GROMACS .gro file of C-alpha atoms in nm:
model
  264
    1MET     CA    1   0.001   0.004   0.019
    2LYS     CA    2   0.077   0.365  -0.078
    3ILE     CA    3   0.083   0.591   0.236
    4GLY     CA    4   0.111   0.944   0.182
    5LEU     CA    5   0.112   1.221   0.454
    6ILE     CA    6   0.013   1.584   0.392
    7GLY     CA    7   0.216   1.792   0.647
    8PHE     CA    8   0.553   1.681   0.799
    9GLY     CA    9   0.596   1.810   1.116
   10ASN     CA   10   0.752   1.660   1.413
   11MET     CA   11   0.452   1.341   1.445
   12ALA     CA   12   0.486   1.276   1.070
   13SER     CA   13   0.855   1.220   1.042
   14ALA     CA   14   0.804   1.007   1.389
   15ILE     CA   15   0.573   0.823   1.196
   16THR     CA   16   0.769   0.759   0.883
   17GLY     CA   17   1.083   0.698   1.094
   18GLY     CA   18   0.894   0.395   1.287
   19MET     CA   19   0.751   0.259   0.978
   20LEU     CA   20   1.070   0.251   0.776
   21LYS     CA   21   1.256   0.141   1.117
   22ASN     CA   22   1.026  -0.133   1.153
   23GLY     CA   23   1.010  -0.264   0.816
   24PHE     CA   24   0.658  -0.198   0.835
   25ALA     CA   25   0.724   0.036   0.483
   26LYS     CA   26   0.941   0.078   0.226
   27PRO     CA   27   1.085   0.413   0.127
   28GLU     CA   28   0.923   0.363  -0.217
   29ASP     CA   29   0.569   0.340  -0.056
   30ILE     CA   30   0.576   0.651   0.140
   31ILE     CA   31   0.511   1.017  -0.012
   32VAL     CA   32   0.470   1.352   0.174
   33SER     CA   33   0.389   1.705   0.103
   34ARG     CA   34   0.523   1.980   0.293
   35ARG     CA   35   0.491   2.355   0.156
   36ASP     CA   36   0.869   2.470   0.296
   37GLU     CA   37   1.103   2.320  -0.060
   38GLU     CA   38   1.405   2.363   0.164
   39LYS     CA   39   1.279   2.087   0.378
   40LEU     CA   40   1.200   1.847   0.135
   41ILE     CA   41   1.550   1.785   0.055
   42GLU     CA   42   1.609   1.732   0.394
   43ILE     CA   43   1.338   1.474   0.401
   44GLU     CA   44   1.437   1.336   0.074
   45SER     CA   45   1.810   1.304   0.219
   46LYS     CA   46   1.702   1.140   0.538
   47TYR     CA   47   1.435   0.906   0.457
   48GLN     CA   48   1.510   0.850   0.088
   49ILE     CA   49   1.121   0.932   0.053
   50ALA     CA   50   0.940   1.093  -0.225
   51ALA     CA   51   0.850   1.431  -0.130
   52THR     CA   52   0.645   1.773  -0.267
   53THR     CA   53   0.537   2.062  -0.213
   54ASP     CA   54   0.178   1.942  -0.418
   55ASN     CA   55  -0.079   1.787  -0.160
   56ARG     CA   56  -0.338   1.706  -0.445
   57GLU     CA   57  -0.012   1.451  -0.544
   58VAL     CA   58   0.013   1.294  -0.230
   59ALA     CA   59  -0.356   1.238  -0.201
   60LYS     CA   60  -0.376   1.123  -0.560
   61GLU     CA   61  -0.138   0.854  -0.511
   62ALA     CA   62  -0.189   0.743  -0.155
   63ASP     CA   63  -0.402   0.403  -0.086
   64VAL     CA   64  -0.363   0.547   0.321
   65LEU     CA   65  -0.373   0.904   0.334
   66ILE     CA   66  -0.250   1.075   0.658
   67LEU     CA   67  -0.383   1.425   0.743
   68ALA     CA   68  -0.062   1.550   0.948
   69VAL     CA   69  -0.154   1.888   0.989
   70LYS     CA   70  -0.288   2.135   1.289
   71PRO     CA   71  -0.634   2.125   1.306
   72GLN     CA   72  -0.704   2.492   1.210
   73MET     CA   73  -0.513   2.447   0.905
   74LEU     CA   74  -0.715   2.102   0.789
   75SER     CA   75  -1.023   2.239   0.675
   76GLY     CA   76  -0.792   2.440   0.408
   77VAL     CA   77  -0.611   2.077   0.274
   78ILE     CA   78  -0.931   1.935   0.290
   79GLU     CA   79  -1.092   2.171   0.048
   80GLU     CA   80  -0.767   2.167  -0.157
   81ILE     CA   81  -0.781   1.773  -0.212
   82ARG     CA   82  -1.137   1.659  -0.158
   83GLY     CA   83  -1.224   1.649  -0.529
   84ILE     CA   84  -0.953   1.367  -0.590
   85THR     CA   85  -0.998   1.162  -0.299
   86ARG     CA   86  -1.111   0.799  -0.351
   87PRO     CA   87  -1.382   0.555  -0.218
   88GLU     CA   88  -1.141   0.315  -0.130
   89GLN     CA   89  -0.880   0.528   0.009
   90LEU     CA   90  -0.820   0.512   0.416
   91ILE     CA   91  -0.825   0.850   0.543
   92VAL     CA   92  -0.620   0.892   0.864
   93SER     CA   93  -0.642   1.239   1.072
   94ILE     CA   94  -0.449   1.360   1.390
   95ALA     CA   95  -0.578   1.650   1.451
   96ALA     CA   96  -0.724   1.702   1.787
   97GLY     CA   97  -1.088   1.800   1.827
   98LYS     CA   98  -1.188   1.700   1.451
   99SER     CA   99  -1.501   1.441   1.473
  100ILE     CA  100  -1.561   1.177   1.238
  101LYS     CA  101  -1.886   1.368   1.182
  102TRP     CA  102  -1.689   1.674   1.112
  103LEU     CA  103  -1.428   1.491   0.867
  104CYS     CA  104  -1.741   1.356   0.654
  105GLU     CA  105  -1.877   1.711   0.614
  106ALA     CA  106  -1.555   1.852   0.546
  107PHE     CA  107  -1.518   1.584   0.235
  108GLY     CA  108  -1.858   1.639   0.152
  109ARG     CA  109  -1.947   1.256   0.180
  110THR     CA  110  -1.901   0.975   0.361
  111VAL     CA  111  -1.572   0.834   0.331
  112LYS     CA  112  -1.318   0.589   0.524
  113ILE     CA  113  -1.228   0.797   0.835
  114VAL     CA  114  -0.977   0.697   1.059
  115ARG     CA  115  -0.900   0.933   1.375
  116CYS     CA  116  -0.548   0.899   1.561
  117MET     CA  117  -0.414   1.080   1.871
  118PRO     CA  118  -0.074   1.018   1.903
  119ASN     CA  119   0.166   1.187   2.134
  120THR     CA  120   0.529   1.314   2.122
  121PRO     CA  121   0.724   0.998   2.269
  122ALA     CA  122   0.612   0.870   1.925
  123LEU     CA  123   0.975   1.063   1.864
  124VAL     CA  124   1.152   0.814   2.040
  125GLY     CA  125   0.946   0.474   1.986
  126GLU     CA  126   0.717   0.515   2.279
  127ALA     CA  127   0.402   0.657   2.157
  128CYS     CA  128   0.060   0.626   2.354
  129THR     CA  129  -0.195   0.656   2.049
  130GLY     CA  130  -0.639   0.618   2.073
  131ILE     CA  131  -0.719   0.545   1.767
  132CYS     CA  132  -1.105   0.496   1.632
  133PHE     CA  133  -1.284   0.457   1.327
  134ASN     CA  134  -1.620   0.537   1.119
  135ARG     CA  135  -1.826   0.235   0.973
  136LEU     CA  136  -1.673   0.225   0.659
  137VAL     CA  137  -1.339   0.100   0.794
  138SER     CA  138  -1.348  -0.290   0.722
  139GLN     CA  139  -1.133  -0.549   1.057
  140GLU     CA  140  -0.850  -0.601   0.812
  141GLU     CA  141  -0.781  -0.212   0.731
  142LYS     CA  142  -0.851  -0.122   1.147
  143THR     CA  143  -0.573  -0.423   1.184
  144TYR     CA  144  -0.375  -0.258   0.949
  145ILE     CA  145  -0.369   0.096   1.105
  146LEU     CA  146  -0.311  -0.059   1.446
  147ASP     CA  147  -0.014  -0.207   1.325
  148LEU     CA  148   0.130   0.091   1.139
  149PHE     CA  149   0.090   0.322   1.451
  150SER     CA  150   0.223   0.015   1.670
  151CYS     CA  151   0.504   0.084   1.484
  152LEU     CA  152   0.526   0.390   1.709
  153GLY     CA  153   0.435   0.273   2.055
  154MET     CA  154   0.132   0.152   2.220
  155ALA     CA  155  -0.178   0.198   1.987
  156SER     CA  156  -0.505   0.092   2.100
  157GLU     CA  157  -0.887   0.145   1.986
  158VAL     CA  158  -1.105   0.385   2.155
  159PRO     CA  159  -1.475   0.463   2.092
  160GLU     CA  160  -1.492   0.820   1.945
  161ASN     CA  161  -1.657   0.928   2.282
  162LEU     CA  162  -1.361   0.886   2.435
  163MET     CA  163  -1.114   1.064   2.181
  164ASP     CA  164  -1.102   1.368   2.379
  165VAL     CA  165  -1.019   1.226   2.699
  166VAL     CA  166  -0.696   1.057   2.516
  167VAL     CA  167  -0.617   1.422   2.429
  168GLY     CA  168  -0.615   1.490   2.744
  169VAL     CA  169  -0.489   1.165   2.949
  170SER     CA  170  -0.197   1.065   2.690
  171GLY     CA  171  -0.163   1.354   2.375
  172SER     CA  172  -0.138   1.652   2.634
  173SER     CA  173   0.029   1.469   2.917
  174PRO     CA  174   0.403   1.466   2.805
  175ALA     CA  175   0.380   1.819   2.853
  176TYR     CA  176   0.264   1.772   3.236
  177VAL     CA  177   0.534   1.545   3.267
  178PHE     CA  178   0.819   1.757   3.169
  179MET     CA  179   0.699   2.008   3.413
  180PHE     CA  180   0.695   1.758   3.682
  181ILE     CA  181   1.031   1.630   3.595
  182GLU     CA  182   1.172   2.012   3.554
  183ALA     CA  183   1.008   2.090   3.897
  184ILE     CA  184   1.166   1.767   4.092
  185ALA     CA  185   1.489   1.871   3.943
  186ASP     CA  186   1.520   2.251   4.016
  187ALA     CA  187   1.459   2.129   4.396
  188ALA     CA  188   1.741   1.900   4.330
  189VAL     CA  189   2.006   2.204   4.203
  190CYS     CA  190   1.821   2.372   4.494
  191MET     CA  191   1.959   2.136   4.747
  192GLY     CA  192   2.326   2.093   4.541
  193MET     CA  193   2.275   1.891   4.280
  194PRO     CA  194   2.409   1.960   3.931
  195ARG     CA  195   2.147   2.075   3.695
  196LYS     CA  196   2.232   1.773   3.398
  197GLN     CA  197   2.226   1.514   3.657
  198ALA     CA  198   1.939   1.618   3.847
  199TYR     CA  199   1.739   1.640   3.487
  200GLU     CA  200   1.910   1.252   3.459
  201PHE     CA  201   1.791   1.149   3.746
  202THR     CA  202   1.451   1.260   3.777
  203ALA     CA  203   1.394   1.113   3.402
  204GLN     CA  204   1.513   0.812   3.489
  205ALA     CA  205   1.304   0.737   3.825
  206VAL     CA  206   1.017   0.832   3.606
  207MET     CA  207   1.069   0.603   3.327
  208GLY     CA  208   1.138   0.360   3.539
  209SER     CA  209   0.832   0.434   3.801
  210ALA     CA  210   0.570   0.422   3.477
  211LYS     CA  211   0.757   0.099   3.353
  212LEU     CA  212   0.736  -0.097   3.696
  213MET     CA  213   0.350  -0.031   3.688
  214LEU     CA  214   0.296  -0.129   3.324
  215GLU     CA  215   0.515  -0.438   3.375
  216THR     CA  216   0.372  -0.520   3.737
  217GLY     CA  217   0.003  -0.459   3.638
  218LYS     CA  218   0.015  -0.331   4.016
  219HIS     CA  219  -0.231  -0.019   4.105
  220PRO     CA  220  -0.023   0.296   4.175
  221GLY     CA  221  -0.164   0.330   4.494
  222GLU     CA  222  -0.004   0.011   4.590
  223LEU     CA  223   0.302   0.093   4.421
  224LYS     CA  224   0.314   0.438   4.595
  225ASP     CA  225   0.256   0.283   4.940
  226MET     CA  226   0.580   0.063   4.846
  227VAL     CA  227   0.752   0.363   4.904
  228CYS     CA  228   0.631   0.501   5.188
  229SER     CA  229   0.787   0.380   5.512
  230PRO     CA  230   0.656   0.455   5.801
  231ALA     CA  231   0.762   0.772   5.954
  232GLY     CA  232   0.971   0.772   5.646
  233THR     CA  233   1.105   1.067   5.391
  234THR     CA  234   0.859   1.006   5.115
  235ILE     CA  235   0.546   0.984   5.347
  236GLU     CA  236   0.682   1.375   5.440
  237ALA     CA  237   0.664   1.455   5.064
  238VAL     CA  238   0.362   1.273   4.998
  239LYS     CA  239   0.191   1.481   5.297
  240VAL     CA  240   0.321   1.816   5.134
  241LEU     CA  241   0.197   1.688   4.770
  242GLU     CA  242  -0.160   1.636   4.950
  243GLU     CA  243  -0.172   1.931   5.101
  244LYS     CA  244  -0.085   2.130   4.813
  245GLY     CA  245  -0.314   1.978   4.608
  246MET     CA  246  -0.125   1.797   4.341
  247ARG     CA  247  -0.435   1.555   4.278
  248ALA     CA  248  -0.669   1.800   4.230
  249ALA     CA  249  -0.464   2.017   4.014
  250LEU     CA  250  -0.367   1.760   3.807
  251MET     CA  251  -0.713   1.665   3.793
  252ASP     CA  252  -0.854   1.969   3.672
  253ALA     CA  253  -0.598   2.030   3.422
  254VAL     CA  254  -0.683   1.730   3.233
  255VAL     CA  255  -1.063   1.783   3.248
  256ARG     CA  256  -0.959   2.111   3.107
  257CYS     CA  257  -0.718   1.980   2.834
  258VAL     CA  258  -1.050   1.776   2.751
  259GLU     CA  259  -1.264   2.012   2.737
  260ARG     CA  260  -1.068   2.232   2.507
  261SER     CA  261  -1.046   1.994   2.246
  262LYS     CA  262  -1.402   1.949   2.245
  263GLU     CA  263  -1.402   2.344   2.187
  264LEU     CA  264  -1.197   2.311   1.855
   0.00000   0.00000   0.00000
């Protein structure tokens, strides 16, 4: 199958790199478009794939067409290509907030639509991608798309009514985690640790903690309790976090993120 990507920012780059690294696609199976002509030379050199400034060319050649542009640009791109898309094409959107209904209305007809929400850890092969499909997508096509996005990390089908929640829980959450890492590292620096080492220690602790939870299947509360010895150091820190309302702040942030996704 020929895979086309319209828009080639960080996420499209991660998708392309993941497909090639995992042998899901060969360079000759991929064509991409980007408006910046200077970047096209860099893309062709790095990935050995076809690149063009013409979105219509990509839409014409692709069997699977990935729309990797920002939500505010999506309407204009669809208007440009909808006259040359084909009924058998799979149209994949990674734009937050744009529903299957919205996408079909933008194309002016019912088409095979896939909505995906990957996150930036895709850049290192550790993405978490939520995916939903409209009724025209076959089971074989669903499997193909799930396999494609599994090249970036974890990929899972979710009902469309949860896609905005996916945005809040995994799509945007790397930003929350980076703030968490930065804050802990700042405290370490305040207490005398060199900044580079503080970032390394904190990031490794976060990564290791997440891996521990995923691989053991234990509840995060149980794992937290394992660290909190009676009258120990950790429970003192947990007490401060509870007093400062860390849980409530995070919950409110995610809820607001989900609400914003619905507004787009």
